[in-house]
Amino acid sequence: MNINDLMSKKVICASLPGNRTEVLRLLVTQNKTGVPVIKEDKTLAGFVTRQDIYAKPDEEQLALVMRGDYPSLSPKDPIEKAADLLLEEDLHHLPIVQRKRVVGIITPADFLGVIEKMKLDIPVEDFVRTPCVPVHKGSPISVVDTLFRVANVVASPVLDDDGSLIGIVTDRDIFNLSDVDGHTAVADLGIGEDEDSWTWEGLRNVMKLYYEVKHIKLPAVPVNDVMVKNPTTIFRKTSISEAAALMRKNDFGQLPIRDSKDRLFAMIYELDTLVALTR
């Protein structure tokens, strides 16, 4: 199977010369976490993600925020090559180019259906590669935000006083409980020209930047108030194909894993499942 069979052919791109505000508008209105950047001649110039913007919150020029040496592949390349590259570079987006022009994009989520159909019996515990960093239900969300940044993770299992799994929290959930008005945030970031052009789901992609730029402190509330309660979980001996099917059907980016004693064992992410295609 080639990349052309899996990739998304409708690609939202940012253009050079451009600025941060234009990218933010794309991320919010299109509910994206990253987009390819193209030159005036429509050829690929690089890629920009919300993490790139967070890393340089005071930089306005897109050329200085984006990653210019971003890898790409051809639609004729096998999907295994794309899986290898995503894993090797720890990427969540891969632009697909033909004659240097962007013709598609592929993400780890696009592979889940393939891994599901492979009917592999290999247990999911063999595919865990990303650190699992649990937090206590009473941890302030400001602490969780710092933990995400330092540990370089985007989600954490939440435990109660007995160490039992009771929830899961992502880097977007911690901005759900906020006194910030969405319309105000959109206006202050300069990305709202039309009141109907954005959704809160899309705005959550960049709320972290809004807090940093406006020097707003996260409210003093525990992670218990913003987490997803009673999350779907899998057991360590669940097959990787079953895990991929569960992720695909429910649009999960990650799944907590339990052991035979019902204790938290690890967390598996979409990107981790791609190892199934590289064996």
JSON list of C-alpha atoms in Angstrom, two decimals, residues 182-268:
[
{"chain": "A", "resi": 182, "resn": "GLY", "atom": "CA", "xyz": [-13.63, 32.98, 23.84]},
{"chain": "A", "resi": 183, "resn": "HIS", "atom": "CA", "xyz": [-14.64, 36.06, 21.84]},
{"chain": "A", "resi": 184, "resn": "THR", "atom": "CA", "xyz": [-12.21, 38.18, 23.84]},
{"chain": "A", "resi": 185, "resn": "ALA", "atom": "CA", "xyz": [-9.36, 35.72, 23.28]},
{"chain": "A", "resi": 186, "resn": "VAL", "atom": "CA", "xyz": [-10.03, 35.55, 19.56]},
{"chain": "A", "resi": 187, "resn": "ALA", "atom": "CA", "xyz": [-10.12, 39.35, 19.32]},
{"chain": "A", "resi": 188, "resn": "ASP", "atom": "CA", "xyz": [-6.97, 39.82, 21.40]},
{"chain": "A", "resi": 189, "resn": "LEU", "atom": "CA", "xyz": [-5.05, 37.32, 19.32]},
{"chain": "A", "resi": 190, "resn": "GLY", "atom": "CA", "xyz": [-6.21, 39.12, 16.18]},
{"chain": "A", "resi": 191, "resn": "ILE", "atom": "CA", "xyz": [-7.69, 36.00, 14.62]},
{"chain": "A", "resi": 192, "resn": "GLY", "atom": "CA", "xyz": [-11.43, 36.66, 14.74]},
{"chain": "A", "resi": 193, "resn": "GLU", "atom": "CA", "xyz": [-12.85, 38.46, 11.75]},
{"chain": "A", "resi": 194, "resn": "ASP", "atom": "CA", "xyz": [-16.09, 36.51, 11.71]},
{"chain": "A", "resi": 195, "resn": "GLU", "atom": "CA", "xyz": [-17.86, 35.37, 14.88]},
{"chain": "A", "resi": 196, "resn": "ASP", "atom": "CA", "xyz": [-18.84, 32.15, 13.13]},
{"chain": "A", "resi": 197, "resn": "SER", "atom": "CA", "xyz": [-15.33, 31.37, 11.87]},
{"chain": "A", "resi": 198, "resn": "TRP", "atom": "CA", "xyz": [-14.12, 29.64, 15.04]},
{"chain": "A", "resi": 199, "resn": "THR", "atom": "CA", "xyz": [-15.22, 27.11, 17.61]},
{"chain": "A", "resi": 200, "resn": "TRP", "atom": "CA", "xyz": [-14.09, 26.58, 21.19]},
{"chain": "A", "resi": 201, "resn": "GLU", "atom": "CA", "xyz": [-12.66, 23.23, 20.12]},
{"chain": "A", "resi": 202, "resn": "GLY", "atom": "CA", "xyz": [-10.41, 25.01, 17.65]},
{"chain": "A", "resi": 203, "resn": "LEU", "atom": "CA", "xyz": [-9.57, 27.82, 20.06]},
{"chain": "A", "resi": 204, "resn": "ARG", "atom": "CA", "xyz": [-8.31, 25.32, 22.64]},
{"chain": "A", "resi": 205, "resn": "ASN", "atom": "CA", "xyz": [-5.44, 24.57, 20.23]},
{"chain": "A", "resi": 206, "resn": "VAL", "atom": "CA", "xyz": [-3.90, 27.97, 20.97]},
{"chain": "A", "resi": 207, "resn": "MET", "atom": "CA", "xyz": [-5.24, 28.97, 24.40]},
{"chain": "A", "resi": 208, "resn": "LYS", "atom": "CA", "xyz": [-1.87, 28.23, 26.00]},
{"chain": "A", "resi": 209, "resn": "LEU", "atom": "CA", "xyz": [-0.34, 30.98, 23.87]},
{"chain": "A", "resi": 210, "resn": "TYR", "atom": "CA", "xyz": [-3.09, 33.40, 24.86]},
{"chain": "A", "resi": 211, "resn": "TYR", "atom": "CA", "xyz": [-2.38, 32.80, 28.55]},
{"chain": "A", "resi": 212, "resn": "GLU", "atom": "CA", "xyz": [1.35, 33.36, 28.04]},
{"chain": "A", "resi": 213, "resn": "VAL", "atom": "CA", "xyz": [1.00, 36.46, 25.89]},
{"chain": "A", "resi": 214, "resn": "LYS", "atom": "CA", "xyz": [-1.56, 38.05, 28.20]},
{"chain": "A", "resi": 215, "resn": "HIS", "atom": "CA", "xyz": [0.31, 36.91, 31.35]},
{"chain": "A", "resi": 216, "resn": "ILE", "atom": "CA", "xyz": [-2.83, 35.26, 32.70]},
{"chain": "A", "resi": 217, "resn": "LYS", "atom": "CA", "xyz": [-2.43, 32.70, 35.48]},
{"chain": "A", "resi": 218, "resn": "LEU", "atom": "CA", "xyz": [-4.31, 29.45, 35.27]},
{"chain": "A", "resi": 219, "resn": "PRO", "atom": "CA", "xyz": [-7.09, 29.27, 37.88]},
{"chain": "A", "resi": 220, "resn": "ALA", "atom": "CA", "xyz": [-6.20, 27.55, 41.15]},
{"chain": "A", "resi": 221, "resn": "VAL", "atom": "CA", "xyz": [-8.28, 24.44, 40.55]},
{"chain": "A", "resi": 222, "resn": "PRO", "atom": "CA", "xyz": [-7.34, 20.75, 40.77]},
{"chain": "A", "resi": 223, "resn": "VAL", "atom": "CA", "xyz": [-6.96, 18.61, 37.68]},
{"chain": "A", "resi": 224, "resn": "ASN", "atom": "CA", "xyz": [-9.95, 16.62, 38.94]},
{"chain": "A", "resi": 225, "resn": "ASP", "atom": "CA", "xyz": [-12.17, 19.49, 37.76]},
{"chain": "A", "resi": 226, "resn": "VAL", "atom": "CA", "xyz": [-11.02, 19.41, 34.12]},
{"chain": "A", "resi": 227, "resn": "MET", "atom": "CA", "xyz": [-10.05, 15.79, 33.47]},
{"chain": "A", "resi": 228, "resn": "VAL", "atom": "CA", "xyz": [-12.07, 13.28, 31.46]},
{"chain": "A", "resi": 229, "resn": "LYS", "atom": "CA", "xyz": [-13.53, 11.00, 34.11]},
{"chain": "A", "resi": 230, "resn": "ASN", "atom": "CA", "xyz": [-13.68, 7.20, 33.86]},
{"chain": "A", "resi": 231, "resn": "PRO", "atom": "CA", "xyz": [-11.64, 7.00, 30.65]},
{"chain": "A", "resi": 232, "resn": "THR", "atom": "CA", "xyz": [-11.74, 4.03, 28.31]},
{"chain": "A", "resi": 233, "resn": "THR", "atom": "CA", "xyz": [-8.82, 1.71, 29.02]},
{"chain": "A", "resi": 234, "resn": "ILE", "atom": "CA", "xyz": [-7.25, -1.46, 27.66]},
{"chain": "A", "resi": 235, "resn": "PHE", "atom": "CA", "xyz": [-5.32, -4.30, 29.29]},
{"chain": "A", "resi": 236, "resn": "ARG", "atom": "CA", "xyz": [-1.63, -4.88, 28.68]},
{"chain": "A", "resi": 237, "resn": "LYS", "atom": "CA", "xyz": [-2.38, -8.15, 26.82]},
{"chain": "A", "resi": 238, "resn": "THR", "atom": "CA", "xyz": [-4.94, -6.52, 24.50]},
{"chain": "A", "resi": 239, "resn": "SER", "atom": "CA", "xyz": [-3.76, -6.91, 20.90]},
{"chain": "A", "resi": 240, "resn": "ILE", "atom": "CA", "xyz": [-2.33, -3.90, 19.09]},
{"chain": "A", "resi": 241, "resn": "SER", "atom": "CA", "xyz": [-4.99, -4.31, 16.38]},
{"chain": "A", "resi": 242, "resn": "GLU", "atom": "CA", "xyz": [-7.78, -4.12, 18.99]},
{"chain": "A", "resi": 243, "resn": "ALA", "atom": "CA", "xyz": [-6.18, -1.03, 20.49]},
{"chain": "A", "resi": 244, "resn": "ALA", "atom": "CA", "xyz": [-5.92, 0.61, 17.06]},
{"chain": "A", "resi": 245, "resn": "ALA", "atom": "CA", "xyz": [-9.59, -0.18, 16.37]},
{"chain": "A", "resi": 246, "resn": "LEU", "atom": "CA", "xyz": [-10.65, 1.39, 19.67]},
{"chain": "A", "resi": 247, "resn": "MET", "atom": "CA", "xyz": [-8.59, 4.51, 18.96]},
{"chain": "A", "resi": 248, "resn": "ARG", "atom": "CA", "xyz": [-9.99, 4.84, 15.43]},
{"chain": "A", "resi": 249, "resn": "LYS", "atom": "CA", "xyz": [-13.65, 4.34, 16.36]},
{"chain": "A", "resi": 250, "resn": "ASN", "atom": "CA", "xyz": [-13.54, 6.78, 19.28]},
{"chain": "A", "resi": 251, "resn": "ASP", "atom": "CA", "xyz": [-11.04, 9.30, 17.91]},
{"chain": "A", "resi": 252, "resn": "PHE", "atom": "CA", "xyz": [-8.69, 8.70, 20.85]},
{"chain": "A", "resi": 253, "resn": "GLY", "atom": "CA", "xyz": [-5.14, 10.03, 20.65]},
{"chain": "A", "resi": 254, "resn": "GLN", "atom": "CA", "xyz": [-4.04, 7.83, 23.53]},
{"chain": "A", "resi": 255, "resn": "LEU", "atom": "CA", "xyz": [-5.26, 5.02, 25.77]},
{"chain": "A", "resi": 256, "resn": "PRO", "atom": "CA", "xyz": [-4.30, 4.16, 29.37]},
{"chain": "A", "resi": 257, "resn": "ILE", "atom": "CA", "xyz": [-3.19, 0.55, 29.84]},
{"chain": "A", "resi": 258, "resn": "ARG", "atom": "CA", "xyz": [-4.03, -1.54, 32.92]},
{"chain": "A", "resi": 259, "resn": "ASP", "atom": "CA", "xyz": [-2.30, -4.65, 34.25]},
{"chain": "A", "resi": 260, "resn": "SER", "atom": "CA", "xyz": [-3.89, -7.90, 35.46]},
{"chain": "A", "resi": 261, "resn": "LYS", "atom": "CA", "xyz": [-4.49, -6.37, 38.89]},
{"chain": "A", "resi": 262, "resn": "ASP", "atom": "CA", "xyz": [-6.34, -3.42, 37.32]},
{"chain": "A", "resi": 263, "resn": "ARG", "atom": "CA", "xyz": [-3.49, -1.02, 38.11]},
{"chain": "A", "resi": 264, "resn": "LEU", "atom": "CA", "xyz": [-2.18, 1.61, 35.72]},
{"chain": "A", "resi": 265, "resn": "PHE", "atom": "CA", "xyz": [0.58, 0.04, 33.64]},
{"chain": "A", "resi": 266, "resn": "ALA", "atom": "CA", "xyz": [1.37, 2.57, 30.88]},
{"chain": "A", "resi": 267, "resn": "MET", "atom": "CA", "xyz": [-0.12, 4.77, 28.18]},
{"chain": "A", "resi": 268, "resn": "ILE", "atom": "CA", "xyz": [-0.07, 4.11, 24.45]}
]
